Amino acid sequence: MFAARYDPTGSKNISTQEKKEILLKKLKNKKNIQQNDEIIPEKDHDGDIQMENEDNEIAEETNNKRKREEIGSDSEDYSSDSSNSESESDLDSDSDSKSNSQQIQEDDSINIKNAHKSVLTRFQKVMKKQPLVNGQDEEIEEQNIEPIEVKDVAPLPQLQLPRDKQLYSQIHKNQNLDWLTKPAYYDSTTTKPFIEFKPKIEDIILKNLKNEFKIENAFSVQITLIEELLKDLKRNKLDPTPRGDYLINAATGSGKTLSYLIPIVQQLLTNGNKIKDLGLSAIIILPTKPLVQQVYSDLLKLTKGTDINIMALKSGGDLSINEENKRLKSNLINILITTPGRLVEHLNLNSINLQNLRFLVVDEADRLLNQNFQDWCDLLMNKIENNDNNDTFNNDIDKLFKLRCIKLVLSATLTTNSEKLTHLRLFKPRLVIVNSDNQQELYQLPKSLNEKVIRITEKLSYYKPLILLNLFKWIDKFDNKYNNFGIIFTKSNESTIRLNKLLNELNKSFGLNNKIDCINSMMNNQERNKILKNFDETGGILICTDLLSRGINLTSIKFVINYDLPTSTKEYVHRIGRTARAGNSGNAITLCYGEGEFKWFKKVVYSGKQINRNNKEITDIKFVKDKNDINNEGKEKDNNNDNSDIFELNLSDSDKEIYEKCLKDL
C-alpha cells in the first residue's frame, strides 16, 4: 500500500493530489452524515412528528455511505494494480483516475443534496408561514390597490337656496316700512272743513277749535287720521273686532297733535257713561318736558267746557311723585300725558290702572325708541297685555268683549328700524304717509320752506359769533331780514349759555338793539315757558339746543339758523321744521366752515334721497369778505345774469379788536 502511494519519481503527482482531495471530501461527508443523524425531529405547526420522512432520509444516507466505501476500496485496488503493471502507460492511468474522480464528485453532490433535503424542506415551510418582506409586501399592495382618481380641491357644489320675496336682508328692511305693511300715501295739500267730517265731530270740539285755536279747516294728516279713527270707534259700538294700529309719518307743522287729540276727546264725550266713571282712557308719551307742557296746554283748550280730567306727569313739576300717585289711584284721570321716565316710576308703583285704556299715543316715536328709558316700552306692553289676558277669565260679559287698545305712532321722521318697532308689538298696523305728489321719501318738508347754506372759509371760524352777528343785519334778495322771530340751534347747553352772553356783549359794544335769549334743559319749566311765551308774543332771537327741535309749535318763527351742524338727517329735518308751520313761509340757513363741514352737510342732507323737498333745491349763498371780492362778484353777476344771494362780510381791524375785548370780558 505504501509503495503504491509513494512515487519517488514524481510521475504520478497529479493523481496523488486528486486522491487527497477525494479523501478530504469523504471526511467532510462523514461529518455531515453524523450531524444529520444527531438532528432532533421538529414538530410541525400541528404538533405531529415527521417520523416517516426522517426514516427514509436515514436509509438513503446509509446506502450512500456504502457506495462511497465500495468506491474507495476499488480505487485502492486499482491504484495497487496499476503500480505493479508495467504494460499500462501513464496516460491511461491518468485518464482512469480523472474519470473516477469526476464520478466521485457527482456522487458527492447528489449525496449533499440528499443530506440537506430535509433541512431545505423545513426551511421552505417556515418561510411560507413568515410575512413577506416590507419591500415585497408594499409591491404586492401597490399592485392590488386600485388607482385613486385625483380631483381638484374646489368646494363641493351646494344646493341653490329657494327664491322667496320675503327673504329680505336687515339692511333692506331698514330702508323703508314695506316689510311691515303697505303704505298709504296722501297728498299734503288736501284741506277740508272740520264741520264736514263724517262721522260728525262734536259741537263743543268744533267750538273750541274755532275760538281757542283759530282754525276751521283741517290739514291732510288730520283728515286722514281723524276720519279713520272716528269710523273705527263707531264700528266698535256694535262689533268689538279690533281694527288695527296706526303709523303716521307727516311733515313737521302738519297738525299731527290735533289729529290724535280730537278722536280721544270725541271717544270720551260719546261713550254714553259719565266721564268720571270711565277711568284712564288714553296715555300720551312724549320725549321732552316742554313738549309735555305744550300738549297739555292744547288739551286744556280742546276740552274747555267739558268734564274731562287731564294730568301731566313730569319731574320738577308742581306735584311730587307721591301726590301724583294719589291722584292716579283715585281713578279720576281720563287722559295722562307723560315722559317715559316718569311713566316707568308710576308703573313700578302700580299706581296706573290700565283696565279701560283705549288709546296709547307715542309721539316723536323715533326719538323715544332710540332713547329707551329703563325699557319703558317693553314694561308698558307687558302691563297692557297682562291686563287684557287677566280680563278674559272674568265671567262678566262686558270683560269678555273688551275693546283692544289702539296704538298711534307718530313722527315726522318715523323710524324704519325693524328691531325697534317690534318693541311696540303692533297689531295689524296701517301706515299713513302724508307726502306731496305721492313721493317715496319718508321725510317730508313743508312746501313753504326755503333752505339755504353759506360756505365760509375755515380760517374765519375763530370769528364765528361775530359772523353770526353780521348775519342779523343781512337782507336777502327777497327782502327777508334775520334779526327777529328766529331760532339759533347749537350743539350743547354750555354753547347756548356762552353764545347768549357773548352776543349780548357784542350787541352793547356795537350799539345794536337785537333781543337775544336762550333756552336749555337746565332751566325749570316755569322759566322755560315764560321765555317761550315772551318770544312768541314780542319776537327776538332765541338760542337753544335740539331740545326745542321736537314738537314745539310756534307759528311765529320766521327763520332757523344752524349755528352748529346737526348730528343726523332726522335732526336736520326737525330743526328746520320749527319754521314754515301751518302753511306759513319760513327760511332755514346752515353755516358751514371749511370743506370738512360742507362735506358733512352734504352727507346729512343730500344722502340717500330721504328728504322730499317738493322739487326745490338748497340755495348756495355766495360769501365774500372784502370789497374787491364784492366788485368781482357783482361783475360776474351782471355777466351771467345770476340772481343768487351774496352775503357780505366786512370785518375791520376795529371790529376784531372789539371782539377780542368781549372775549376777554366773558
XYZ file of C-alpha atoms in Angstrom, residues 40-514:
475
model
C -33.734 16.107 16.674
C -37.010 15.817 14.779
C -39.062 19.021 14.841
C -42.783 19.390 15.263
C -44.892 20.904 12.539
C -47.499 23.531 13.218
C -49.968 20.812 14.134
C -47.617 19.278 16.763
C -47.123 15.899 14.900
C -43.600 14.413 14.475
C -42.489 13.800 10.884
C -41.124 10.280 11.553
C -41.636 8.648 8.186
C -39.737 11.261 6.203
C -36.759 11.137 8.537
C -36.553 7.323 8.369
C -36.449 7.432 4.619
C -33.713 10.048 4.695
C -31.576 7.948 7.095
C -31.965 4.909 4.839
C -30.837 6.890 1.830
C -27.805 8.222 3.742
C -26.658 4.681 4.785
C -26.882 3.486 1.175
C -24.833 6.422 0.004
C -22.216 5.605 2.676
C -21.905 2.050 1.482
C -21.432 3.174 -2.094
C -18.686 5.549 -1.111
C -16.832 2.776 0.785
C -17.058 0.445 -2.176
C -15.759 3.113 -4.490
C -12.913 3.849 -2.079
C -11.812 0.154 -1.949
C -11.973 -0.253 -5.698
C -9.849 2.803 -6.176
C -7.228 1.432 -3.785
C -7.091 -1.904 -5.585
C -6.975 -0.141 -8.861
C -4.088 2.005 -7.762
C -2.042 -1.026 -6.477
C -2.630 -2.974 -9.628
C -1.679 -0.075 -11.782
C 1.560 0.479 -9.887
C 2.669 -3.166 -10.341
C 1.680 -3.253 -14.010
C 4.465 -2.225 -16.384
C 2.463 -2.573 -19.595
C -0.028 0.245 -18.974
C 1.057 3.689 -19.807
C 0.992 6.748 -17.626
C -1.599 8.357 -19.875
C -4.133 5.557 -19.359
C -3.713 5.682 -15.590
C -4.255 9.429 -15.585
C -7.423 9.182 -17.667
C -8.826 6.468 -15.449
C -8.088 8.451 -12.303
C -9.738 11.522 -13.792
C -12.890 9.621 -14.716
C -13.082 8.092 -11.282
C -12.665 11.452 -9.580
C -15.448 13.014 -11.718
C -17.793 10.173 -10.853
C -16.991 10.592 -7.161
C -17.693 14.374 -7.353
C -21.082 13.761 -8.986
C -21.979 11.216 -6.354
C -20.880 13.591 -3.578
C -23.023 16.402 -4.967
C -26.024 14.077 -5.081
C -25.312 12.938 -1.538
C -25.006 16.564 -0.330
C -28.333 17.435 -1.899
C -29.987 14.420 -0.367
C -28.361 15.080 3.005
C -29.722 18.657 3.182
C -33.075 17.904 1.636
C -34.898 17.706 4.969
C -33.367 20.971 6.128
C -34.380 22.736 2.932
C -37.924 21.408 3.014
C -38.393 22.566 6.600
C -36.853 25.962 5.730
C -39.240 26.355 2.795
C -42.234 25.528 5.013
C -41.163 28.052 7.630
C -40.623 30.780 5.030
C -44.083 30.226 3.603
C -45.550 30.902 7.033
C -43.459 34.082 7.593
C -44.883 37.504 6.496
C -43.481 38.955 3.345
C -40.601 41.377 3.434
C -41.583 45.048 3.630
C -40.458 45.791 0.138
C -42.229 42.761 -1.313
C -45.349 43.455 0.771
C -45.505 47.055 -0.429
C -45.009 45.960 -4.009
C -47.879 43.461 -3.739
C -50.119 46.016 -2.035
C -49.315 48.581 -4.707
C -50.253 46.023 -7.337
C -53.550 45.206 -5.591
C -54.530 48.866 -4.757
C -56.706 50.449 -7.364
C -55.509 53.824 -8.675
C -57.133 56.824 -6.901
C -58.795 59.427 -9.029
C -57.189 62.814 -8.390
C -59.700 65.666 -8.029
C -59.440 69.403 -7.580
C -59.834 70.905 -4.049
C -62.639 73.210 -5.135
C -65.669 73.451 -2.758
C -68.430 70.951 -3.219
C -71.430 72.205 -5.175
C -74.238 73.423 -2.909
C -77.951 73.316 -3.437
C -79.391 76.611 -4.615
C -81.467 78.441 -1.993
C -85.145 78.862 -2.796
C -86.019 82.315 -4.016
C -88.610 83.982 -1.846
C -89.648 87.621 -1.946
C -89.943 87.626 1.847
C -86.257 86.754 2.435
C -85.033 90.339 2.790
C -81.834 91.388 4.464
C -81.868 93.561 7.585
C -80.418 96.467 5.599
C -83.252 96.227 3.110
C -85.799 96.204 5.924
C -84.341 99.336 7.481
C -84.670 101.317 4.259
C -88.458 101.515 4.262
C -91.561 100.198 6.003
C -92.781 97.959 3.183
C -91.772 94.894 5.230
C -94.307 95.908 7.896
C -97.286 96.985 5.837
C -98.096 98.573 2.530
C -98.012 102.390 2.885
C -100.981 104.575 2.041
C -99.904 107.918 0.575
C -101.962 111.094 0.948
C -101.425 114.476 -0.624
C -100.207 117.061 1.864
C -102.051 119.899 0.098
C -105.536 118.496 0.804
C -107.734 120.515 3.185
C -111.271 120.097 4.480
C -113.513 121.986 6.983
C -113.935 120.254 10.338
C -117.680 120.713 10.135
C -117.852 118.409 7.083
C -116.203 115.419 8.744
C -118.064 112.098 8.711
C -118.708 110.791 11.327
C -119.550 114.196 12.698
C -117.307 115.901 15.257
C -118.962 117.025 18.495
C -120.121 120.628 18.549
C -118.153 121.562 21.627
C -114.959 120.395 19.924
C -115.758 122.448 16.820
C -116.409 125.456 19.007
C -113.081 125.135 20.818
C -111.211 124.668 17.540
C -112.651 127.898 16.226
C -112.368 130.008 19.385
C -109.178 128.664 21.002
C -107.102 127.517 18.028
C -108.484 129.964 15.446
C -108.829 127.230 12.828
C -111.796 125.852 10.897
C -110.117 123.726 8.191
C -108.182 120.519 8.715
C -104.888 119.564 7.097
C -104.253 116.328 5.212
C -102.950 114.285 8.163
C -105.907 115.426 10.301
C -108.414 114.473 7.622
C -106.893 111.020 7.222
C -106.408 110.041 10.850
C -109.479 111.698 12.435
C -111.991 110.252 9.992
C -110.465 106.748 10.125
C -110.407 106.713 13.931
C -113.963 108.032 14.205
C -115.135 105.269 11.854
C -113.364 102.634 13.975
C -114.947 103.980 17.162
C -118.404 103.895 15.564
C -117.968 100.291 14.344
C -116.746 99.122 17.743
C -120.029 100.100 19.377
C -121.628 97.117 17.607
C -118.623 94.966 16.728
C -115.666 94.602 19.148
C -113.375 93.205 16.441
C -110.079 95.170 16.599
C -109.265 97.260 13.543
C -105.516 97.629 13.954
C -102.913 100.219 14.959
C -101.674 103.292 13.063
C -98.245 104.507 11.963
C -98.346 108.172 10.915
C -95.484 109.845 9.049
C -96.154 113.510 8.217
C -94.129 116.694 7.900
C -93.447 118.978 10.833
C -96.125 121.588 11.342
C -98.761 119.483 9.583
C -101.082 119.242 12.622
C -100.277 115.752 13.958
C -101.077 116.725 17.557
C -104.703 117.649 16.884
C -105.073 114.596 14.624
C -104.935 112.277 17.654
C -106.325 114.639 20.337
C -109.682 115.163 18.602
C -110.589 111.415 18.361
C -109.571 110.839 22.004
C -111.798 113.662 23.236
C -114.609 112.533 20.908
C -114.487 108.999 22.320
C -114.766 110.272 25.902
C -117.702 112.567 25.062
C -119.722 109.940 23.145
C -119.134 106.938 25.404
C -122.635 107.117 26.961
C -121.378 106.898 30.537
C -120.342 109.586 32.906
C -116.848 110.781 32.134
C -115.819 110.426 35.783
C -116.631 106.702 35.667
C -114.617 105.956 32.533
C -111.224 105.926 34.228
C -107.955 106.244 32.321
C -108.756 106.075 28.586
C -105.620 107.458 26.934
C -101.876 107.694 27.626
C -99.777 110.114 25.546
C -96.000 109.581 25.710
C -93.655 112.406 24.630
C -89.842 112.676 24.696
C -89.363 116.036 26.474
C -90.955 118.062 29.263
C -91.508 121.154 27.056
C -93.463 119.007 24.633
C -95.486 117.539 27.512
C -96.374 121.064 28.586
C -97.366 122.052 25.056
C -99.694 119.066 24.506
C -101.169 119.624 27.955
C -101.959 123.255 27.011
C -103.545 122.143 23.711
C -105.715 119.598 25.517
C -106.917 122.194 28.019
C -108.054 124.374 25.112
C -109.691 121.477 23.257
C -111.609 120.187 26.322
C -112.747 123.591 27.537
C -116.343 123.333 28.803
C -116.167 119.523 29.380
C -115.666 117.309 32.449
C -112.621 115.550 31.045
C -109.768 115.310 33.561
C -106.218 115.718 32.233
C -102.970 115.151 34.076
C -99.362 115.802 33.021
C -96.599 113.779 34.693
C -93.220 115.492 34.732
C -90.309 115.598 37.111
C -89.720 119.005 38.644
C -93.364 119.972 38.258
C -95.870 121.347 40.722
C -96.691 117.902 42.163
C -94.348 115.410 43.763
C -94.412 111.772 42.739
C -96.380 110.844 45.903
C -99.067 113.425 45.135
C -99.246 112.219 41.531
C -99.563 108.670 42.829
C -102.582 109.593 44.985
C -104.356 111.305 42.085
C -103.770 108.379 39.747
C -105.075 105.832 42.260
C -108.298 107.833 42.622
C -109.139 106.674 39.056
C -110.447 110.138 38.150
C -107.877 110.863 35.413
C -109.087 110.353 31.833
C -106.044 111.439 29.812
C -102.438 111.080 31.008
C -99.551 112.958 29.369
C -96.062 111.889 30.412
C -92.460 111.324 29.561
C -91.265 107.674 29.518
C -89.055 108.062 32.605
C -91.872 109.354 34.789
C -94.234 106.711 33.423
C -91.868 103.896 34.484
C -91.779 105.210 38.051
C -95.583 105.025 38.360
C -95.775 101.637 36.631
C -93.376 100.238 39.216
C -95.577 101.713 41.959
C -98.680 100.080 40.375
C -100.497 103.408 40.581
C -101.824 103.336 36.979
C -104.946 101.297 36.199
C -104.889 100.116 32.557
C -108.222 98.301 32.630
C -110.117 100.842 30.479
C -107.235 102.040 28.311
C -108.404 102.680 24.725
C -105.586 104.787 23.219
C -101.803 104.673 23.513
C -100.086 107.548 21.670
C -96.328 107.500 21.028
C -95.462 110.935 19.610
C -91.976 111.565 18.190
C -91.592 107.793 18.113
C -88.150 107.716 16.501
C -86.592 109.633 19.386
C -88.481 107.699 22.058
C -87.429 104.328 20.631
C -83.813 105.462 20.267
C -83.745 106.517 23.930
C -85.393 103.562 25.617
C -85.554 104.863 29.203
C -85.433 101.911 31.599
C -87.042 99.668 28.952
C -90.256 101.656 29.244
C -91.675 100.183 26.031
C -91.387 96.511 26.989
C -92.564 97.255 30.529
C -95.668 99.104 29.340
C -96.526 96.499 26.672
C -96.265 93.704 29.253
C -98.594 95.586 31.604
C -101.177 96.137 28.853
C -101.070 92.523 27.623
C -101.217 91.046 31.127
C -104.225 93.211 31.903
C -106.002 92.011 28.744
C -105.240 88.348 29.487
C -106.493 88.577 33.067
C -109.753 90.147 31.954
C -110.583 87.308 29.589
C -111.138 84.942 32.527
C -113.760 87.220 34.042
C -117.295 85.881 33.840
C -118.652 89.375 33.169
C -119.734 89.550 29.507
C -118.506 93.146 29.260
C -114.986 91.973 30.039
C -115.141 89.159 27.503
C -115.913 91.691 24.737
C -113.375 94.262 25.886
C -112.118 96.598 23.149
C -108.467 96.444 22.243
C -106.169 99.396 22.934
C -105.376 101.304 19.724
C -101.737 102.356 19.342
C -100.942 105.572 17.467
C -97.277 106.005 16.490
C -96.393 109.407 15.005
C -93.296 111.241 13.792
C -92.033 113.497 11.037
C -89.097 111.080 10.648
C -90.645 107.748 11.512
C -88.037 105.101 12.205
C -87.793 102.190 9.770
C -85.690 100.039 12.115
C -87.466 96.699 12.392
C -85.800 95.817 15.704
C -87.036 98.995 17.393
C -90.561 98.867 16.002
C -91.064 95.307 17.225
C -90.935 96.581 20.826
C -94.295 98.297 20.225
C -95.951 94.928 19.376
C -98.178 96.464 16.743
C -101.402 94.733 15.719
C -102.364 94.885 12.025
C -100.533 98.197 11.548
C -101.704 100.682 8.930
C -99.021 103.020 7.619
C -100.151 106.520 6.599
C -97.616 108.733 4.806
C -98.688 112.301 4.117
C -96.499 113.396 1.237
C -96.814 115.656 -1.776
C -97.112 114.057 -5.211
C -97.012 110.576 -3.646
C -93.209 110.654 -3.424
C -91.459 107.666 -1.854
C -89.286 109.649 0.598
C -90.239 109.222 4.236
C -89.039 112.690 5.311
C -91.341 115.443 4.149
C -90.551 119.169 4.346
C -93.195 121.916 4.255
C -93.770 123.353 0.814
C -93.332 126.922 2.057
C -89.841 126.233 3.493
C -86.695 127.559 1.760
C -83.295 126.007 2.545
C -80.034 127.948 2.274
C -76.374 127.271 3.009
C -73.438 129.679 3.471
C -69.929 128.271 2.924
C -67.301 130.201 4.897
C -63.545 129.659 4.893
C -62.204 127.674 7.830
C -59.762 130.471 8.746
C -62.687 132.639 9.843
C -64.103 130.042 12.263
C -62.448 131.973 15.104
C -64.832 134.861 14.372
C -67.889 132.621 14.212
C -70.028 134.622 16.759
C -69.083 137.898 15.046
C -70.149 136.489 11.655
C -73.488 135.444 13.172
C -73.976 138.979 14.484
C -73.390 140.326 10.948
C -75.925 137.824 9.623
C -78.583 139.510 11.790
C -78.005 142.665 9.727
C -78.183 140.870 6.366
C -81.129 141.251 3.965
C -81.553 138.707 1.177
C -82.821 139.351 -2.349
C -86.407 138.749 -1.216
C -86.059 141.459 1.468
C -86.124 138.917 4.266
C -84.434 140.011 7.493
C -82.855 137.656 10.017
C -82.952 139.611 13.278
C -86.407 138.860 14.689
C -88.553 135.771 15.410
C -85.665 133.401 14.744
C -84.128 130.355 16.431
C -80.394 129.594 16.588
C -79.510 125.898 17.113
C -76.275 124.969 18.906
C -74.765 121.639 19.946
C -74.917 121.811 23.780
C -76.273 123.614 26.831
C -72.884 125.215 27.506
C -72.658 126.626 23.987
C -76.142 128.188 24.252
C -75.234 129.961 27.519
C -71.832 131.133 26.263
C -73.121 132.299 22.878
C -76.008 134.151 24.524
C -73.666 136.076 26.817
C -71.159 136.855 24.052
C -73.798 138.103 21.593
C -75.337 140.351 24.204
C -71.885 141.818 24.957
C -71.258 142.383 21.251
C -74.701 143.999 20.943
C -73.759 146.591 23.538
C -70.287 147.189 22.099
C -71.561 147.728 18.554
C -74.655 149.668 19.671
C -77.205 147.156 18.291
C -80.718 146.533 19.613
C -81.076 142.809 18.968
